[in-house]
Short mmCIF file of C-alpha atoms in Angstrom, two decimals:
data_model
loop_
_atom_site.label_atom_id
_atom_site.label_comp_id
_atom_site.label_asym_id
_atom_site.label_seq_id
_atom_site.Cartn_x
_atom_site.Cartn_y
_atom_site.Cartn_z
CA MET D 1 1.77 -28.50 22.88
CA ARG D 2 -0.18 -29.01 19.54
CA GLN D 3 -1.73 -25.97 18.13
CA SER D 4 -5.05 -26.07 16.78
CA ALA D 5 -6.35 -25.58 13.34
CA PRO D 6 -6.77 -22.37 12.22
CA ARG D 7 -10.30 -21.03 12.31
CA PHE D 8 -12.65 -19.88 9.18
CA PRO D 9 -15.38 -17.59 10.37
CA ASP D 10 -18.85 -18.04 9.34
CA GLY D 11 -19.18 -14.76 6.33
CA ALA D 12 -22.90 -14.77 6.66
CA ALA D 13 -22.85 -14.62 10.43
CA SER D 14 -20.05 -11.99 10.38
CA ARG D 15 -19.79 -8.21 10.08
CA ALA D 16 -16.79 -5.62 9.65
CA VAL D 17 -16.76 -1.75 9.99
CA LEU D 18 -13.88 -0.22 8.39
CA ILE D 19 -13.30 3.39 9.54
CA GLY D 20 -10.90 5.90 8.20
CA CYS D 21 -10.42 9.72 8.21
CA SER D 22 -7.72 10.82 5.45
CA ASP D 23 -8.67 14.75 5.50
CA PHE D 24 -9.39 17.02 8.31
CA ASP D 25 -10.82 20.45 8.98
CA ASP D 26 -8.31 21.41 11.54
CA ILE D 27 -4.48 22.36 9.97
CA ASP D 28 -2.98 20.64 13.05
CA LEU D 29 -4.12 17.47 11.69
CA PRO D 30 -2.14 16.71 8.79
CA ALA D 31 -3.90 14.90 5.83
CA ILE D 32 -3.03 10.99 5.24
CA PRO D 33 -3.87 10.41 1.52
CA ALA D 34 -3.04 6.47 2.21
CA VAL D 35 -5.97 6.31 4.61
CA LYS D 36 -8.56 6.16 1.39
CA SER D 37 -6.39 3.14 -0.06
CA ASN D 38 -6.34 1.42 3.38
CA LEU D 39 -10.16 1.59 3.17
CA THR D 40 -10.52 0.34 -0.43
CA ASP D 41 -7.64 -2.36 -0.52
CA LEU D 42 -8.92 -3.78 3.19
CA ARG D 43 -12.22 -4.35 2.11
CA SER D 44 -11.31 -5.99 -1.30
CA ALA D 45 -9.10 -8.08 0.98
CA LEU D 46 -12.01 -9.05 3.00
CA THR D 47 -14.65 -9.64 0.63
CA GLN D 48 -12.54 -10.39 -2.56
CA ASP D 49 -14.30 -13.44 -4.40
CA ASN D 50 -12.81 -16.79 -3.37
CA HIS D 51 -10.40 -15.13 -0.81
CA GLY D 52 -12.28 -13.10 1.46
CA ILE D 53 -14.46 -14.10 4.23
CA LEU D 54 -17.62 -11.64 4.08
CA PRO D 55 -20.20 -10.81 1.74
CA PRO D 56 -19.36 -7.28 0.02
CA GLU D 57 -22.84 -6.06 2.22
CA HIS D 58 -21.56 -7.21 5.35
CA CYS D 59 -18.51 -5.03 5.06
CA ARG D 60 -19.34 -1.32 5.77
CA VAL D 61 -17.01 1.48 4.88
CA LEU D 62 -17.03 4.68 6.58
CA ALA D 63 -14.72 7.52 5.04
CA ASP D 64 -13.89 10.46 6.62
CA PRO D 65 -16.90 10.66 9.03
CA ALA D 66 -17.46 14.03 10.43
CA ASP D 67 -19.64 12.94 13.52
CA HIS D 68 -20.29 10.85 16.24
CA ARG D 69 -23.64 9.61 14.68
CA SER D 70 -22.84 8.16 11.85
CA VAL D 71 -19.99 6.31 13.42
CA GLY D 72 -21.86 5.08 16.47
CA MET D 73 -25.05 3.92 14.17
CA ALA D 74 -22.74 1.97 11.73
CA LEU D 75 -21.10 0.40 15.13
CA ALA D 76 -24.62 -0.61 17.03
CA GLN D 77 -25.92 -2.22 13.58
CA ALA D 78 -22.82 -4.33 13.28
CA ALA D 79 -23.18 -5.39 17.01
CA ARG D 80 -26.74 -6.23 16.57
CA GLU D 81 -25.94 -8.52 13.38
CA ALA D 82 -22.65 -10.09 14.07
CA GLU D 83 -22.82 -13.81 15.38
CA ASP D 84 -19.85 -14.88 14.80
CA LEU D 85 -17.37 -12.03 13.93
CA LEU D 86 -17.33 -8.57 14.32
CA LEU D 87 -14.19 -6.84 12.96
CA VAL D 88 -13.58 -2.84 13.60
CA TYR D 89 -10.89 -1.61 11.79
CA TYR D 90 -10.01 2.54 12.30
CA THR D 91 -6.99 4.13 10.27
CA GLY D 92 -6.38 7.97 10.76
CA HIS D 93 -5.14 10.02 13.73
CA GLY D 94 -5.22 8.82 17.32
CA LEU D 95 -5.21 11.53 20.10
CA LEU D 96 -5.02 11.45 23.88
CA ASP D 97 -7.06 14.04 26.15
CA GLU D 98 -5.54 15.43 28.70
CA ASP D 99 -6.09 12.19 31.15
CA GLY D 100 -4.41 10.21 28.85
CA LEU D 101 -7.78 8.45 27.30
CA LEU D 102 -7.45 7.79 23.39
CA HIS D 103 -9.69 8.83 21.06
CA LEU D 104 -9.93 8.36 17.49
CA ALA D 105 -10.16 11.53 14.91
CA LEU D 106 -13.11 12.25 12.85
CA SER D 107 -12.89 15.26 9.75
CA SER D 108 -13.93 17.55 12.04
CA THR D 109 -12.30 16.40 15.24
CA ASP D 110 -10.38 19.53 17.21
CA PRO D 111 -7.05 18.61 18.66
CA ALA D 112 -7.67 21.34 21.67
CA HIS D 113 -11.02 19.41 22.35
CA VAL D 114 -10.40 16.06 21.82
CA GLY D 115 -12.94 14.62 24.13
CA PHE D 116 -15.75 16.84 23.01
CA THR D 117 -14.97 16.31 18.83
CA GLY D 118 -13.23 12.44 18.56
CA VAL D 119 -14.58 9.09 19.45
CA PRO D 120 -13.58 7.77 22.64
CA ALA D 121 -11.90 4.44 22.32
CA ASP D 122 -13.86 3.53 25.39
CA LEU D 123 -17.15 4.18 23.34
CA VAL D 124 -15.93 1.63 20.54
CA LYS D 125 -15.12 -0.77 23.55
CA ARG D 126 -18.33 -0.58 24.70
CA TYR D 127 -20.02 -1.27 21.46
CA LEU D 128 -17.74 -4.49 21.20
CA GLY D 129 -18.64 -5.40 24.68
CA ARG D 130 -22.56 -5.44 23.66
CA ALA D 131 -21.93 -7.39 20.53
CA ARG D 132 -23.39 -10.68 20.52
CA ALA D 133 -20.50 -12.21 18.38
CA ARG D 134 -18.42 -15.04 19.59
CA LEU D 135 -15.08 -13.36 18.72
CA ARG D 136 -14.58 -9.40 18.25
CA VAL D 137 -11.50 -8.03 16.41
CA LEU D 138 -10.16 -4.61 16.91
CA VAL D 139 -7.50 -3.12 14.51
CA LEU D 140 -6.28 0.25 15.26
CA ASP D 141 -4.07 2.11 12.58
CA CYS D 142 -3.64 5.62 14.29
CA CYS D 143 -1.03 8.29 14.19
CA PHE D 144 -0.01 9.97 17.42
CA SER D 145 1.15 13.48 17.99
CA GLY D 146 4.52 13.76 20.04
CA ARG D 147 2.68 14.29 23.39
CA ALA D 148 0.53 11.21 22.76
CA VAL D 149 3.56 9.26 22.47
CA ALA D 150 5.08 10.91 25.79
CA ALA D 151 1.94 9.89 27.37
CA MET D 152 1.92 6.22 26.41
CA THR D 153 5.86 6.03 27.37
CA GLU D 154 4.80 7.43 30.88
CA SER D 155 1.87 5.03 31.26
CA GLY D 156 3.25 1.92 30.07
CA SER D 157 0.54 -0.15 28.69
CA LEU D 158 -2.61 2.67 28.98
CA LEU D 159 -3.66 2.11 25.52
CA SER D 160 -3.82 -1.66 25.86
CA ALA D 161 -5.64 -1.35 29.08
CA GLN D 162 -8.37 0.82 27.72
CA LEU D 163 -8.83 -1.82 24.98
CA ASP D 164 -9.58 -4.63 27.35
CA VAL D 165 -12.73 -6.50 26.53
CA SER D 166 -13.82 -10.09 27.30
CA GLY D 167 -13.72 -11.90 24.09
CA THR D 168 -11.79 -9.15 22.08
CA TYR D 169 -8.64 -9.61 19.95
CA THR D 170 -6.75 -6.20 19.91
CA LEU D 171 -4.08 -5.18 17.13
CA THR D 172 -2.63 -1.79 17.50
CA SER D 173 -0.09 0.40 16.05
CA THR D 174 1.63 2.69 17.84
CA THR D 175 2.45 5.26 15.48
CA ALA D 176 4.07 8.68 16.23
CA THR D 177 3.66 10.95 13.27
CA ALA D 178 1.83 10.65 10.03
CA PRO D 179 4.69 11.31 7.75
CA SER D 180 6.76 8.74 9.53
CA HIS D 181 4.17 6.04 8.94
CA ALA D 182 2.61 6.85 5.68
CA PRO D 183 5.76 8.02 3.64
CA PRO D 184 4.65 10.36 1.07
CA GLY D 185 3.63 8.52 -2.39
CA GLN D 186 2.90 5.33 -0.91
CA ARG D 187 -0.51 3.63 -1.23
CA HIS D 188 -0.93 2.59 2.19
CA THR D 189 0.41 3.54 5.73
CA ALA D 190 3.01 1.42 6.94
CA PHE D 191 1.20 -0.73 9.21
CA THR D 192 -1.84 -1.29 6.80
CA ALA D 193 0.62 -2.12 4.30
CA ALA D 194 2.16 -5.02 6.55
CA LEU D 195 -1.41 -6.25 7.42
CA LEU D 196 -2.38 -6.28 3.69
CA ASP D 197 0.88 -8.10 3.05
CA ALA D 198 0.10 -10.61 5.80
CA LEU D 199 -3.21 -11.51 3.89
CA ASN D 200 -1.78 -12.04 0.89
CA GLN D 201 0.82 -14.82 2.03
CA PRO D 202 0.53 -18.16 0.46
CA GLN D 203 -1.07 -19.65 3.27
CA PRO D 204 -4.06 -17.96 5.40
CA LEU D 205 -2.44 -16.54 8.45
CA THR D 206 -4.14 -16.77 11.69
CA LEU D 207 -4.35 -13.42 13.94
CA ASP D 208 -1.16 -14.48 15.97
CA ALA D 209 0.77 -14.97 12.73
CA ILE D 210 -0.97 -12.03 11.02
CA HIS D 211 0.71 -9.90 14.22
CA GLN D 212 3.97 -11.73 14.16
CA HIS D 213 4.51 -10.78 10.18
CA ILE D 214 3.48 -7.34 11.01
CA ASP D 215 5.84 -7.21 13.81
CA THR D 216 8.77 -8.60 11.64
CA VAL D 217 8.13 -6.24 8.96
CA LEU D 218 7.88 -3.07 10.97
CA HIS D 219 10.91 -3.82 13.33
CA GLY D 220 12.99 -4.47 9.98
CA MET D 221 11.80 -0.96 8.83
CA GLY D 222 12.99 0.80 12.04
CA LEU D 223 9.04 1.69 13.09
CA PRO D 224 7.64 1.15 16.33
CA ARG D 225 6.35 -2.52 17.06
CA PRO D 226 2.61 -3.29 16.76
CA GLN D 227 0.82 -4.20 20.18
CA ARG D 228 -1.38 -7.34 20.33
CA ARG D 229 -3.62 -7.98 23.20
CA SER D 230 -5.77 -11.13 23.72
CA VAL D 231 -8.45 -11.33 26.28
CA ASN D 232 -10.06 -14.72 26.20
CA ALA D 233 -10.11 -14.71 22.28
CA ALA D 234 -8.50 -17.46 20.37
CA GLY D 235 -5.95 -16.31 17.99
CA ASP D 236 -6.29 -19.08 15.73
CA LEU D 237 -8.70 -17.16 13.63
CA VAL D 238 -8.19 -16.19 9.69
CA LEU D 239 -9.51 -13.53 8.08
CA VAL D 240 -9.08 -14.60 4.51
CA ARG D 241 -9.59 -17.95 2.75
CA GLY D 242 -6.01 -17.63 0.71
CA PRO D 243 -3.87 -15.01 -0.73
CA VAL D 244 -5.58 -11.66 -2.36
CA GLN D 245 -4.01 -9.77 -4.73
CA PRO D 246 -3.65 -5.90 -3.87
CA HIS D 247 -4.91 -3.23 -6.33
CA ALA D 248 -1.51 -1.30 -6.46
CA GLY D 249 1.41 -2.61 -8.49
CA PRO D 250 0.11 -6.53 -7.95
CA PRO D 251 2.84 -9.14 -8.17
CA THR D 252 1.77 -11.48 -11.21
CA GLY D 253 3.36 -14.74 -12.67
CA SER D 254 3.97 -18.09 -11.97
CA ASP D 255 4.92 -19.98 -9.00
CA GLY D 256 8.11 -19.58 -9.73
CA GLU D 257 8.45 -15.88 -9.91
CA ILE D 258 6.66 -12.82 -8.66
CA ARG D 259 6.21 -10.01 -11.51
CA PHE D 260 5.27 -6.08 -10.91
CA ARG D 261 3.97 -4.35 -13.90
CA GLU D 262 2.55 -0.65 -13.74
CA PRO D 263 -1.22 -1.02 -15.34
CA PRO D 264 -1.00 -0.10 -19.04
CA PRO D 265 -2.25 3.45 -19.98
CA ASP D 266 -6.14 3.70 -21.14
CA PRO D 267 -6.51 3.16 -24.83
CA PRO D 268 -7.82 6.27 -27.02
CA THR D 269 -11.39 6.46 -26.38
CA ARG D 270 -13.83 6.96 -29.11
CA ARG D 271 -14.43 10.68 -28.05
CA ASP D 272 -10.64 11.22 -28.65
CA THR D 273 -10.74 9.61 -32.19
CA ILE D 274 -13.67 11.80 -33.52
CA LYS D 275 -12.00 14.71 -32.06
CA ALA D 276 -8.82 14.13 -33.79
CA SER D 277 -10.86 13.49 -37.19
CA LEU D 278 -12.96 16.74 -36.83
CA LEU D 279 -9.54 18.72 -36.37
CA LEU D 280 -8.04 17.18 -39.21
CA THR D 281 -10.96 18.03 -41.26
CA VAL D 282 -11.26 21.54 -40.22
CA ILE D 283 -7.18 21.85 -41.64
CA ILE D 284 -8.18 20.25 -44.92
CA ALA D 285 -11.03 22.54 -45.31
CA VAL D 286 -9.09 25.91 -44.42
CA MET D 287 -6.23 24.49 -46.75
CA THR D 288 -8.09 23.85 -49.73
CA LEU D 289 -10.13 27.12 -49.48
CA PHE D 290 -7.27 29.12 -49.15
CA GLY D 291 -4.71 27.47 -50.86
CA GLY D 292 -6.45 25.11 -53.76
CA TRP D 293 -6.48 21.27 -54.33
CA ARG D 294 -2.71 20.97 -55.35
CA VAL D 295 -1.42 22.74 -52.26
CA THR D 296 -3.57 20.85 -50.09
CA LEU D 297 -2.59 17.65 -51.46
CA ILE D 298 1.15 18.60 -50.90
CA TRP D 299 0.84 19.37 -47.34
CA SER D 300 -1.48 16.57 -46.49
CA GLY D 301 1.49 14.50 -48.16
CA VAL D 302 3.83 16.29 -45.91
CA ALA D 303 1.67 15.78 -42.71
CA ALA D 304 1.52 12.01 -43.58
CA LEU D 305 5.25 11.65 -43.44
CA LEU D 306 5.91 13.62 -40.54
CA LEU D 307 3.30 12.41 -38.27
CA GLY D 308 3.02 8.78 -39.57
CA PRO D 309 6.21 7.35 -37.66
CA VAL D 310 5.20 9.32 -34.70
CA LEU D 311 1.64 7.94 -34.72
CA VAL D 312 2.85 4.58 -35.21
CA VAL D 313 5.74 4.86 -32.24
CA ASN D 314 3.01 6.22 -29.92
CA LEU D 315 0.64 3.24 -30.78
CA ARG D 316 3.47 1.04 -30.54
CA ARG D 317 4.35 2.07 -26.86
CA ARG D 318 0.43 1.53 -25.74
CA ASP D 319 1.87 -2.28 -25.97
CA VAL D 320 5.11 -1.88 -24.17
CA HIS D 321 5.17 -2.96 -20.53
CA TYR D 322 7.86 -2.13 -17.78
CA ASP D 323 8.24 -5.50 -15.56
CA LEU D 324 9.99 -6.18 -12.65
CA VAL D 325 10.46 -9.81 -12.11
CA VAL D 326 11.81 -11.47 -9.26
CA ASP D 327 12.44 -15.14 -9.06
CA GLY D 328 14.64 -17.97 -7.71
CA ASP D 329 18.02 -16.97 -10.26
CA GLY D 330 17.77 -12.94 -9.27
CA LEU D 331 16.12 -9.55 -10.22
CA SER D 332 15.29 -8.69 -13.62
CA THR D 333 13.54 -5.99 -15.62
CA LYS D 334 12.05 -5.93 -18.87
CA HIS D 335 10.71 -3.01 -21.10
CA GLY D 336 9.97 -4.33 -24.45
CA THR D 337 12.96 -6.10 -26.33
CA ARG D 338 15.25 -4.62 -23.81
CA SER D 339 15.98 -6.39 -20.34
CA ALA D 340 18.75 -6.58 -17.83
CA HIS D 341 19.33 -9.31 -15.14
CA VAL D 342 21.48 -9.66 -11.95
CA PRO D 343 21.83 -12.88 -10.38
CA TRP D 344 21.50 -13.72 -6.39
CA LYS D 345 24.99 -15.23 -6.49
CA ASP D 346 26.21 -11.69 -7.57
CA ILE D 347 24.29 -9.57 -5.22
CA GLU D 348 25.43 -8.50 -1.53
CA CYS D 349 22.30 -6.54 -0.34
CA VAL D 350 19.52 -5.27 -1.73
CA GLY D 351 16.90 -2.32 -0.56
CA VAL D 352 14.66 0.39 -1.56
CA LEU D 353 15.70 4.36 -0.91
CA ARG D 354 12.48 5.71 -0.24
CA ARG D 355 13.50 9.58 0.68
CA PRO D 356 12.69 12.44 -1.79
CA GLY D 357 16.01 13.93 -0.36
CA THR D 358 18.22 11.73 -1.59
CA VAL D 359 20.52 12.18 -4.74
CA LEU D 360 18.81 9.27 -6.23
CA GLY D 361 15.45 10.01 -5.91
CA PRO D 362 12.50 8.40 -3.91
CA ASN D 363 11.52 4.79 -4.23
CA VAL D 364 14.71 3.46 -5.96
CA LEU D 365 15.58 -0.12 -6.01
CA ILE D 366 19.14 -0.70 -5.37
CA VAL D 367 21.51 -3.40 -5.47
CA ARG D 368 24.90 -3.95 -3.92
CA LEU D 369 26.92 -6.30 -5.79
CA LYS D 370 29.46 -8.60 -4.08
CA ALA D 371 33.18 -7.28 -4.30
CA ASP D 372 34.43 -9.71 -7.07
CA ALA D 373 31.02 -9.78 -9.09
CA PRO D 374 30.70 -8.61 -12.55
CA ARG D 375 28.75 -5.46 -13.39
CA PRO D 376 25.65 -6.32 -15.04
CA THR D 377 24.58 -4.30 -18.04
CA GLY D 378 21.13 -3.43 -19.42
CA PHE D 379 19.97 -1.11 -16.76
CA HIS D 380 18.92 2.41 -17.14
CA LYS D 381 21.89 4.44 -17.80
CA ARG D 382 20.76 7.68 -16.60
CA LEU D 383 20.05 6.38 -13.31
CA ASN D 384 23.18 4.68 -12.70
CA GLN D 385 25.34 7.86 -13.22
CA HIS D 386 24.82 8.88 -10.08
CA LEU D 387 26.08 5.72 -8.21
CA PRO D 388 29.07 6.23 -5.86
CA ASP D 389 31.21 3.57 -7.17
CA GLN D 390 30.70 0.83 -9.51
CA ARG D 391 29.52 -1.95 -6.58
CA TYR D 392 26.25 -0.47 -7.20
CA VAL D 393 23.31 -0.87 -9.69
CA ILE D 394 20.05 0.84 -9.73
CA ALA D 395 17.18 -1.66 -11.12
CA GLY D 396 14.80 1.18 -11.53
CA MET D 397 12.05 3.56 -9.55
CA LEU D 398 9.24 1.45 -8.13
CA GLY D 399 6.78 3.88 -9.77
CA THR D 400 8.08 2.64 -13.17
CA TYR D 401 6.72 -0.88 -12.09
CA GLY D 402 3.78 -0.19 -9.68
CA ALA D 403 5.69 -2.15 -7.19
CA ASP D 404 4.54 -1.59 -3.40
CA PRO D 405 7.75 -1.50 -1.14
CA MET D 406 6.41 -4.26 1.08
CA ARG D 407 5.59 -6.55 -1.40
CA LEU D 408 8.45 -6.12 -3.18
CA ARG D 409 10.68 -6.97 -0.15
CA SER D 410 8.44 -9.69 0.70
CA ALA D 411 9.05 -11.04 -2.37
CA ILE D 412 13.04 -10.86 -2.33
CA GLU D 413 13.05 -12.67 0.74
CA ARG D 414 10.88 -15.27 -0.44
CA PHE D 415 13.43 -16.20 -3.22
CA ALA D 416 16.88 -14.74 -1.61
CA GLY D 417 16.63 -14.80 2.04
CA GLY D 418 17.92 -12.41 4.29
CA ILE D 419 19.70 -9.91 1.84
CA TYR D 420 17.21 -7.36 1.99
CA ARG D 421 18.42 -4.14 3.82
CA THR D 422 15.99 -1.29 5.25
CA GLU D 423 16.80 2.11 4.31
CA GLN D 424 18.49 3.16 7.43
CA GLN D 425 20.84 0.04 7.00
CA LEU D 426 21.62 1.18 3.59
CA LEU D 427 22.66 4.63 4.30
CA GLU D 428 24.66 3.46 7.54
CA MET D 429 26.47 1.23 5.25
CA ASP D 430 27.38 4.02 3.01
CA PRO D 431 26.18 7.78 3.51
CA ARG D 432 27.32 8.56 0.22
CA LEU D 433 23.54 7.18 -0.73
CA ARG D 434 22.17 10.11 0.91
#
């Protein structure tokens, strides 16, 4: 059967409401720092010039709302104004009450009284149902407690059944706990990172293709697979006009390479220069007052000899970048004039060790060489001294390059196919990496 062409919504007649809670008053609800980046980067993706479909004023963000009123007013206004597309997104904790009904946690939510302090999913559903928009999209990135997961297992498609609305496309993440799906130190939760990666593909993906992309990524990481439910809604809708560049560790470079580079440090400000000049003036004045002009000249010369080279080195360091390059030949790292390279033909598999508990530290890009491959040179010696044997090479810590693991995996798979291994697969392959 011939597939219909992707449909681009009318941005002027569309609205989006992005809701997220990262901090909670109750100690039983752990904070999810990645929620803030989820909201920021998803809004940027949906509104970015030449890429997003929405004007910035048509995409409203509610960060850490404390009461139902602010959520209700935002949803009601969007439902009244949207004529083509209404998109509602929530990221945070999802909780089930004693009857198994889903509630979205607010910053003031009390887990012991979810029905009174959380936002019922049924309430969101009613606002979507009342909207005049031709198509409604509901995206939920929720972290559930263990009891919530058990309740969902017992009730089968309870969550999907609660979210049935005619003309609505629903995409959900069946998250179990915050740590397992929002790893410490990561910019995004796992589900939203995969969503942003889908929005950053070379060609705009339809809703159905976005679901497939997220499913592939999360399943490959050993995480719960996302749910999709379409009720009289076409899956050929697209949410962006083209690929968007994320804010954290954006890959750059030509069409033949993807480059990850940590943003350079901020240059010295005028205030810093004034402070340093005043301090030097005070020192010279004190030396002149108590030591005379000859002592001042001598010590000024000594200071220039000692501090001059240090100042030059520090200024040069501001212009040196750490680069991780993925291209058709292999993986390369660059730091100033120093570089290292390992070709794909010598690599058996490659992956990222995320766990802080491993001997190598968190978010390490590790390469396993083929048995007959020569060992490449130029990679960091201090990191590589912890390797189990000579078949492994550490290409570096992802934070050094500002590289997001999701986008790094996508880049590797683009140029090298299926050589990427999840952390679980790497540890099963060689427990010495723990």
